[in-house]
Amino acid sequence: MDAEELSACLRQFGLQARRPARPLPGGHVGSTVVVPTSQGTLAVKRFGGRFDAARTRLAAEAHQFAAIAGLAPPVRLTLSGQLTTKINDATYMITDYIDPACPPESTDFAVALAALHVRLEGFRPGSLCTDFLELPSPPALGLERILRRTQDKACREVIGWRLRILADYGLESKTVATTHHSWIHGDARPDNLLTTARTAGRHLFIDFDQVSRFPRPYEVVRGYVASVNPELPAHLLDRTFRSYLGAYHAITPISAADRALMIDLYITVQAAETRTFTTPEGEIRGMHAFAGARHQRLTWIIKHRDLLRRVAEEVRP
């Protein structure tokens, strides 16, 4: 995001930069810069050409809906009262910038996620678009298609490994299809939750780019996996997962049926993921670390599957 592009964006919101912008790390879906203005320090989010107008509008609407409840940084409107503005091939959204502090504890994250899920029960977007998170039916379909198209040995080995996991641990397509779908953040993890002194201990979610209708138990488990050390010994893993689910369950109960399938649902989604195989080398847009982390998480949860399933079925608020 160069200075000319940023200035053109800010003018749409009646703003002007007072000092140079600072890019934030991460952002393989979009990019964000922090810029001081006369109205305070703001975060400018850039959605690239990968996202169409409907998807960027949905992300902005979900963010605003959470912000109204104090669960996300406030959204700034353009001079014409819109949530986003488009310049050339990119769409922009501006929010207040809150300095992130230390990552939240897993139980704090669970409480924040539960509060967001409760809020999203009332989300009614003004426009429809394709969900970011989707599973083919059967879940192995996408992997099998890629396997037929690639001759890369390393890629075929990883796909074969994932297909075996789906065969051994994955949910049947009819089970996934009949599991209740709700609005979820889509990328809820500690990195996307701001915990700061400026917000008096409140927790604010950012990056609603992947908001979707999807079975909520998946995001509950995904958030836990992202918030714990994968090297925890079994007795501590039991304790932390029990505490995490208990904290979430106390805000919005998880049905017995959802708790029974949540671990295998997470395994199914992670194993069926095909966006990691968009290059012959087997990673998404050359992101070696991203692909490696996904592989590591899937290996980890397979190793502890039985323990985590038992805890999920036993947990009480």
Short mmCIF file of C-alpha atoms in Angstrom, two decimals:
data_model
loop_
_atom_site.label_atom_id
_atom_site.label_comp_id
_atom_site.label_asym_id
_atom_site.label_seq_id
_atom_site.Cartn_x
_atom_site.Cartn_y
_atom_site.Cartn_z
CA MET A 1 0.00 0.00 0.00
CA ASP A 2 1.95 3.03 -1.23
CA ALA A 3 1.55 6.62 0.00
CA GLU A 4 -0.46 7.78 -3.03
CA GLU A 5 -2.87 4.87 -2.72
CA LEU A 6 -3.27 5.44 1.02
CA SER A 7 -3.89 9.18 0.59
CA ALA A 8 -6.61 8.49 -2.00
CA CYS A 9 -8.24 6.05 0.42
CA LEU A 10 -8.11 8.45 3.37
CA ARG A 11 -9.72 11.25 1.33
CA GLN A 12 -12.79 9.05 0.87
CA PHE A 13 -13.16 9.09 4.67
CA GLY A 14 -12.40 12.80 5.06
CA LEU A 15 -9.00 12.02 6.59
CA GLN A 16 -5.39 12.94 6.03
CA ALA A 17 -2.23 11.21 7.26
CA ARG A 18 -0.16 13.17 9.77
CA ARG A 19 2.83 10.83 9.66
CA PRO A 20 3.92 7.87 7.50
CA ALA A 21 1.93 4.65 7.80
CA ARG A 22 3.30 1.53 9.47
CA PRO A 23 2.46 -1.90 7.97
CA LEU A 24 1.29 -4.64 10.31
CA PRO A 25 2.75 -8.16 10.01
CA GLY A 26 0.83 -11.08 8.58
CA GLY A 27 -2.10 -10.66 6.26
CA HIS A 28 -1.94 -13.40 3.61
CA VAL A 29 -5.58 -12.57 2.77
CA GLY A 30 -5.33 -8.77 2.93
CA SER A 31 -2.91 -6.13 4.18
CA THR A 32 -3.26 -3.56 6.97
CA VAL A 33 -1.35 -0.39 7.79
CA VAL A 34 -1.56 1.84 10.86
CA VAL A 35 -1.63 5.57 10.15
CA PRO A 36 -1.81 8.59 12.51
CA THR A 37 -4.52 11.08 11.47
CA SER A 38 -6.16 14.16 12.97
CA GLN A 39 -8.89 11.82 14.27
CA GLY A 40 -6.48 9.46 15.99
CA THR A 41 -4.47 6.43 15.00
CA LEU A 42 -6.43 4.32 12.56
CA ALA A 43 -6.01 0.94 10.87
CA VAL A 44 -6.51 0.84 7.12
CA LYS A 45 -7.41 -2.61 5.80
CA ARG A 46 -6.85 -3.37 2.12
CA PHE A 47 -8.78 -6.20 0.48
CA GLY A 48 -7.05 -7.24 -2.73
CA GLY A 49 -8.57 -8.51 -5.96
CA ARG A 50 -9.01 -11.98 -4.45
CA PHE A 51 -12.10 -10.70 -2.62
CA ASP A 52 -15.10 -9.57 -4.66
CA ALA A 53 -17.41 -6.75 -3.59
CA ALA A 54 -19.88 -9.06 -1.84
CA ARG A 55 -17.17 -10.70 0.27
CA THR A 56 -15.59 -7.40 1.37
CA ARG A 57 -19.01 -5.98 2.20
CA LEU A 58 -19.85 -9.06 4.27
CA ALA A 59 -16.54 -8.79 6.18
CA ALA A 60 -17.19 -5.11 6.88
CA GLU A 61 -20.77 -5.75 7.98
CA ALA A 62 -19.71 -8.52 10.37
CA HIS A 63 -16.96 -6.33 11.83
CA GLN A 64 -19.37 -3.44 12.32
CA PHE A 65 -21.97 -5.75 13.89
CA ALA A 66 -19.38 -6.95 16.42
CA ALA A 67 -18.08 -3.41 16.99
CA ILE A 68 -21.53 -2.11 17.94
CA ALA A 69 -21.51 -4.64 20.79
CA GLY A 70 -17.98 -3.63 21.85
CA LEU A 71 -16.42 -6.83 20.52
CA ALA A 72 -14.32 -5.26 17.73
CA PRO A 73 -12.64 -1.88 17.12
CA PRO A 74 -15.09 0.76 15.82
CA VAL A 75 -15.53 1.08 12.06
CA ARG A 76 -15.15 4.49 10.36
CA LEU A 77 -17.66 5.37 7.62
CA THR A 78 -16.79 7.09 4.36
CA LEU A 79 -18.03 10.62 3.65
CA SER A 80 -20.96 9.05 1.80
CA GLY A 81 -21.81 6.83 4.79
CA GLN A 82 -20.44 3.55 3.40
CA LEU A 83 -18.45 0.93 5.31
CA THR A 84 -15.88 0.50 2.54
CA THR A 85 -14.46 2.38 -0.42
CA LYS A 86 -13.03 1.06 -3.68
CA ILE A 87 -9.97 2.46 -5.44
CA ASN A 88 -8.76 0.79 -8.63
CA ASP A 89 -8.80 -2.98 -7.98
CA ALA A 90 -8.81 -2.90 -4.17
CA THR A 91 -11.41 -2.23 -1.46
CA TYR A 92 -10.58 -0.50 1.83
CA MET A 93 -12.04 -0.35 5.32
CA ILE A 94 -10.87 1.84 8.21
CA THR A 95 -11.20 1.07 11.91
CA ASP A 96 -9.88 2.56 15.12
CA TYR A 97 -6.47 1.13 15.96
CA ILE A 98 -6.02 -0.47 19.38
CA ASP A 99 -2.45 -1.33 20.39
CA PRO A 100 -2.28 -5.09 21.00
CA ALA A 101 -0.89 -6.27 24.32
CA CYS A 102 0.04 -9.76 25.52
CA PRO A 103 -1.86 -12.71 23.96
CA PRO A 104 -4.90 -13.81 26.00
CA GLU A 105 -4.97 -16.94 28.11
CA SER A 106 -6.86 -19.80 26.49
CA THR A 107 -9.81 -19.45 28.89
CA ASP A 108 -10.00 -15.68 28.22
CA PHE A 109 -10.00 -16.44 24.52
CA ALA A 110 -12.81 -18.98 25.03
CA VAL A 111 -14.95 -16.40 26.86
CA ALA A 112 -14.34 -13.80 24.13
CA LEU A 113 -15.16 -16.32 21.39
CA ALA A 114 -18.36 -17.39 23.15
CA ALA A 115 -19.43 -13.75 23.50
CA LEU A 116 -18.81 -13.17 19.79
CA HIS A 117 -20.76 -16.29 18.84
CA VAL A 118 -23.68 -15.17 20.98
CA ARG A 119 -23.59 -11.78 19.25
CA LEU A 120 -23.43 -13.35 15.79
CA GLU A 121 -26.70 -15.18 16.45
CA GLY A 122 -28.40 -11.92 15.49
CA PHE A 123 -26.23 -11.16 12.44
CA ARG A 124 -28.34 -10.49 9.34
CA PRO A 125 -26.08 -9.28 6.51
CA GLY A 126 -27.50 -7.00 3.87
CA SER A 127 -26.13 -9.05 1.00
CA LEU A 128 -25.39 -12.68 0.26
CA CYS A 129 -22.11 -14.17 -0.88
CA THR A 130 -20.38 -17.54 -0.98
CA ASP A 131 -19.14 -18.73 2.40
CA PHE A 132 -15.37 -18.57 2.81
CA LEU A 133 -15.32 -21.90 4.68
CA GLU A 134 -16.84 -24.71 2.67
CA LEU A 135 -16.40 -28.47 2.49
CA PRO A 136 -16.93 -30.50 -0.67
CA SER A 137 -19.16 -33.55 -0.45
CA PRO A 138 -17.56 -35.94 0.24
CA PRO A 139 -14.76 -34.06 2.06
CA ALA A 140 -12.06 -36.00 0.18
CA LEU A 141 -13.34 -34.83 -3.21
CA GLY A 142 -11.05 -31.81 -3.56
CA LEU A 143 -7.96 -33.74 -2.52
CA GLU A 144 -8.71 -36.52 -4.98
CA ARG A 145 -9.07 -33.96 -7.78
CA ILE A 146 -5.66 -32.43 -7.01
CA LEU A 147 -4.08 -35.89 -6.72
CA ARG A 148 -5.19 -36.68 -10.28
CA ARG A 149 -3.69 -33.42 -11.61
CA THR A 150 -0.28 -33.29 -9.94
CA GLN A 151 2.79 -35.42 -10.55
CA ASP A 152 4.85 -33.77 -7.81
CA LYS A 153 5.99 -36.57 -5.49
CA ALA A 154 6.07 -34.53 -2.25
CA CYS A 155 2.64 -33.07 -2.93
CA ARG A 156 1.16 -36.51 -3.68
CA GLU A 157 2.61 -37.91 -0.47
CA VAL A 158 1.00 -35.18 1.66
CA ILE A 159 -2.34 -35.54 -0.11
CA GLY A 160 -2.21 -39.31 0.36
CA TRP A 161 -1.54 -38.78 4.07
CA ARG A 162 -4.56 -36.49 4.37
CA LEU A 163 -6.79 -38.92 2.50
CA ARG A 164 -5.80 -41.69 4.93
CA ILE A 165 -6.66 -39.40 7.86
CA LEU A 166 -10.09 -38.69 6.37
CA ALA A 167 -10.66 -42.40 5.88
CA ASP A 168 -9.67 -43.21 9.48
CA TYR A 169 -10.93 -40.17 11.44
CA GLY A 170 -13.00 -37.92 9.18
CA LEU A 171 -16.73 -37.40 9.52
CA GLU A 172 -18.97 -38.74 6.79
CA SER A 173 -20.28 -36.11 4.38
CA LYS A 174 -23.85 -36.62 5.55
CA THR A 175 -22.77 -35.92 9.16
CA VAL A 176 -21.08 -32.68 8.14
CA ALA A 177 -24.07 -31.69 6.01
CA THR A 178 -26.57 -32.20 8.81
CA THR A 179 -24.53 -30.40 11.50
CA HIS A 180 -26.11 -27.02 12.31
CA HIS A 181 -24.45 -24.05 10.60
CA SER A 182 -24.16 -20.66 12.34
CA TRP A 183 -22.26 -17.45 11.67
CA ILE A 184 -18.64 -17.72 12.77
CA HIS A 185 -15.64 -15.39 12.62
CA GLY A 186 -13.79 -17.84 10.37
CA ASP A 187 -10.29 -16.97 11.57
CA ALA A 188 -10.75 -16.72 15.34
CA ARG A 189 -7.34 -17.20 16.97
CA PRO A 190 -5.31 -15.32 19.60
CA ASP A 191 -3.48 -13.26 16.94
CA ASN A 192 -6.84 -11.82 15.88
CA LEU A 193 -7.96 -10.92 19.40
CA LEU A 194 -6.70 -7.66 20.88
CA THR A 195 -6.32 -7.56 24.65
CA THR A 196 -5.22 -4.13 25.83
CA ALA A 197 -5.10 -1.81 28.81
CA ARG A 198 -6.75 0.89 26.69
CA THR A 199 -9.91 -1.20 26.49
CA ALA A 200 -10.05 -1.89 30.24
CA GLY A 201 -9.51 -5.61 29.87
CA ARG A 202 -12.03 -6.04 27.04
CA HIS A 203 -11.21 -8.29 24.13
CA LEU A 204 -11.66 -7.05 20.57
CA PHE A 205 -11.70 -9.26 17.47
CA ILE A 206 -10.23 -8.10 14.16
CA ASP A 207 -9.93 -9.57 10.64
CA PHE A 208 -13.44 -10.75 9.82
CA ASP A 209 -12.32 -11.52 6.24
CA GLN A 210 -13.30 -15.19 6.49
CA VAL A 211 -16.67 -14.79 8.22
CA SER A 212 -18.92 -17.67 7.15
CA ARG A 213 -21.83 -19.88 8.03
CA PHE A 214 -20.25 -23.07 9.31
CA PRO A 215 -20.65 -25.55 12.21
CA ARG A 216 -19.59 -23.59 15.28
CA PRO A 217 -17.85 -26.52 17.09
CA TYR A 218 -15.13 -26.34 14.43
CA GLU A 219 -14.19 -22.78 15.34
CA VAL A 220 -14.27 -23.60 19.06
CA VAL A 221 -11.66 -26.35 18.58
CA ARG A 222 -9.67 -24.31 16.06
CA GLY A 223 -9.34 -21.47 18.56
CA TYR A 224 -8.12 -23.86 21.24
CA VAL A 225 -5.51 -25.49 19.00
CA ALA A 226 -4.20 -22.03 18.09
CA SER A 227 -3.98 -20.92 21.72
CA VAL A 228 -2.03 -23.78 23.35
CA ASN A 229 1.52 -25.08 23.22
CA PRO A 230 1.52 -28.32 21.17
CA GLU A 231 4.23 -29.72 23.45
CA LEU A 232 1.97 -29.80 26.55
CA PRO A 233 2.09 -33.15 28.38
CA ALA A 234 -1.13 -35.15 28.36
CA HIS A 235 -2.25 -34.28 31.92
CA LEU A 236 -1.91 -30.55 31.24
CA LEU A 237 -3.60 -30.91 27.87
CA ASP A 238 -6.56 -32.54 29.62
CA ARG A 239 -6.72 -29.71 32.15
CA THR A 240 -6.37 -26.82 29.70
CA PHE A 241 -8.90 -28.18 27.19
CA ARG A 242 -11.37 -28.89 29.99
CA SER A 243 -10.95 -25.33 31.31
CA TYR A 244 -11.19 -23.84 27.83
CA LEU A 245 -14.41 -25.67 26.95
CA GLY A 246 -15.85 -25.02 30.40
CA ALA A 247 -15.28 -21.27 30.00
CA TYR A 248 -16.94 -21.26 26.57
CA HIS A 249 -19.75 -23.59 27.68
CA ALA A 250 -20.57 -21.31 30.64
CA ILE A 251 -21.37 -18.44 28.23
CA THR A 252 -23.18 -20.43 25.53
CA PRO A 253 -23.70 -24.18 26.11
CA ILE A 254 -22.43 -26.65 23.53
CA SER A 255 -24.87 -29.49 22.92
CA ALA A 256 -23.84 -33.05 23.69
CA ALA A 257 -24.12 -33.91 19.99
CA ASP A 258 -21.78 -31.06 19.01
CA ARG A 259 -19.27 -31.97 21.72
CA ALA A 260 -19.24 -35.57 20.50
CA LEU A 261 -18.25 -34.61 16.96
CA MET A 262 -16.20 -31.43 17.44
CA ILE A 263 -12.74 -33.05 17.39
CA ASP A 264 -13.45 -35.16 14.31
CA LEU A 265 -15.06 -32.15 12.62
CA TYR A 266 -11.87 -30.16 13.11
CA ILE A 267 -9.80 -33.07 11.76
CA THR A 268 -12.12 -33.36 8.74
CA VAL A 269 -11.83 -29.67 7.85
CA GLN A 270 -8.06 -29.53 8.33
CA ALA A 271 -7.39 -32.74 6.42
CA ALA A 272 -9.74 -31.81 3.55
CA GLU A 273 -8.21 -28.32 3.12
CA THR A 274 -7.04 -27.91 -0.47
CA ARG A 275 -5.80 -24.30 -0.49
CA THR A 276 -2.42 -25.53 0.77
CA PHE A 277 -1.93 -27.27 -2.57
CA THR A 278 -2.03 -24.36 -5.00
CA THR A 279 1.59 -24.76 -6.16
CA PRO A 280 3.59 -27.80 -7.25
CA GLU A 281 5.62 -27.47 -4.06
CA GLY A 282 2.47 -28.06 -2.01
CA GLU A 283 2.06 -24.78 -0.20
CA ILE A 284 -0.30 -21.85 -0.52
CA ARG A 285 1.23 -19.05 -2.60
CA GLY A 286 4.75 -20.05 -1.55
CA MET A 287 4.02 -19.73 2.19
CA HIS A 288 6.19 -22.51 3.57
CA ALA A 289 5.55 -21.57 7.22
CA PHE A 290 1.77 -21.51 6.71
CA ALA A 291 1.69 -24.95 5.11
CA GLY A 292 4.08 -26.34 7.74
CA ALA A 293 1.97 -25.03 10.61
CA ARG A 294 -1.18 -26.62 9.19
CA HIS A 295 0.62 -29.94 8.84
CA GLN A 296 1.93 -29.70 12.41
CA ARG A 297 -1.50 -28.90 13.88
CA LEU A 298 -3.12 -31.80 12.07
CA THR A 299 -0.40 -34.20 13.25
CA TRP A 300 -0.78 -32.93 16.81
CA ILE A 301 -4.54 -33.31 17.03
CA ILE A 302 -4.44 -36.81 15.53
CA LYS A 303 -1.97 -37.79 18.25
CA HIS A 304 -4.26 -36.51 21.04
CA ARG A 305 -7.61 -37.23 19.39
CA ASP A 306 -8.89 -39.78 21.92
CA LEU A 307 -7.97 -37.64 24.94
CA LEU A 308 -9.58 -34.51 23.46
CA ARG A 309 -12.74 -36.37 22.43
CA ARG A 310 -13.14 -37.75 25.97
CA VAL A 311 -12.72 -34.31 27.54
CA ALA A 312 -15.20 -32.76 25.07
CA GLU A 313 -17.85 -35.32 25.94
CA GLU A 314 -17.31 -34.93 29.70
CA VAL A 315 -17.01 -31.14 29.97
CA ARG A 316 -19.42 -29.16 32.15
CA PRO A 317 -19.62 -25.39 32.69
#
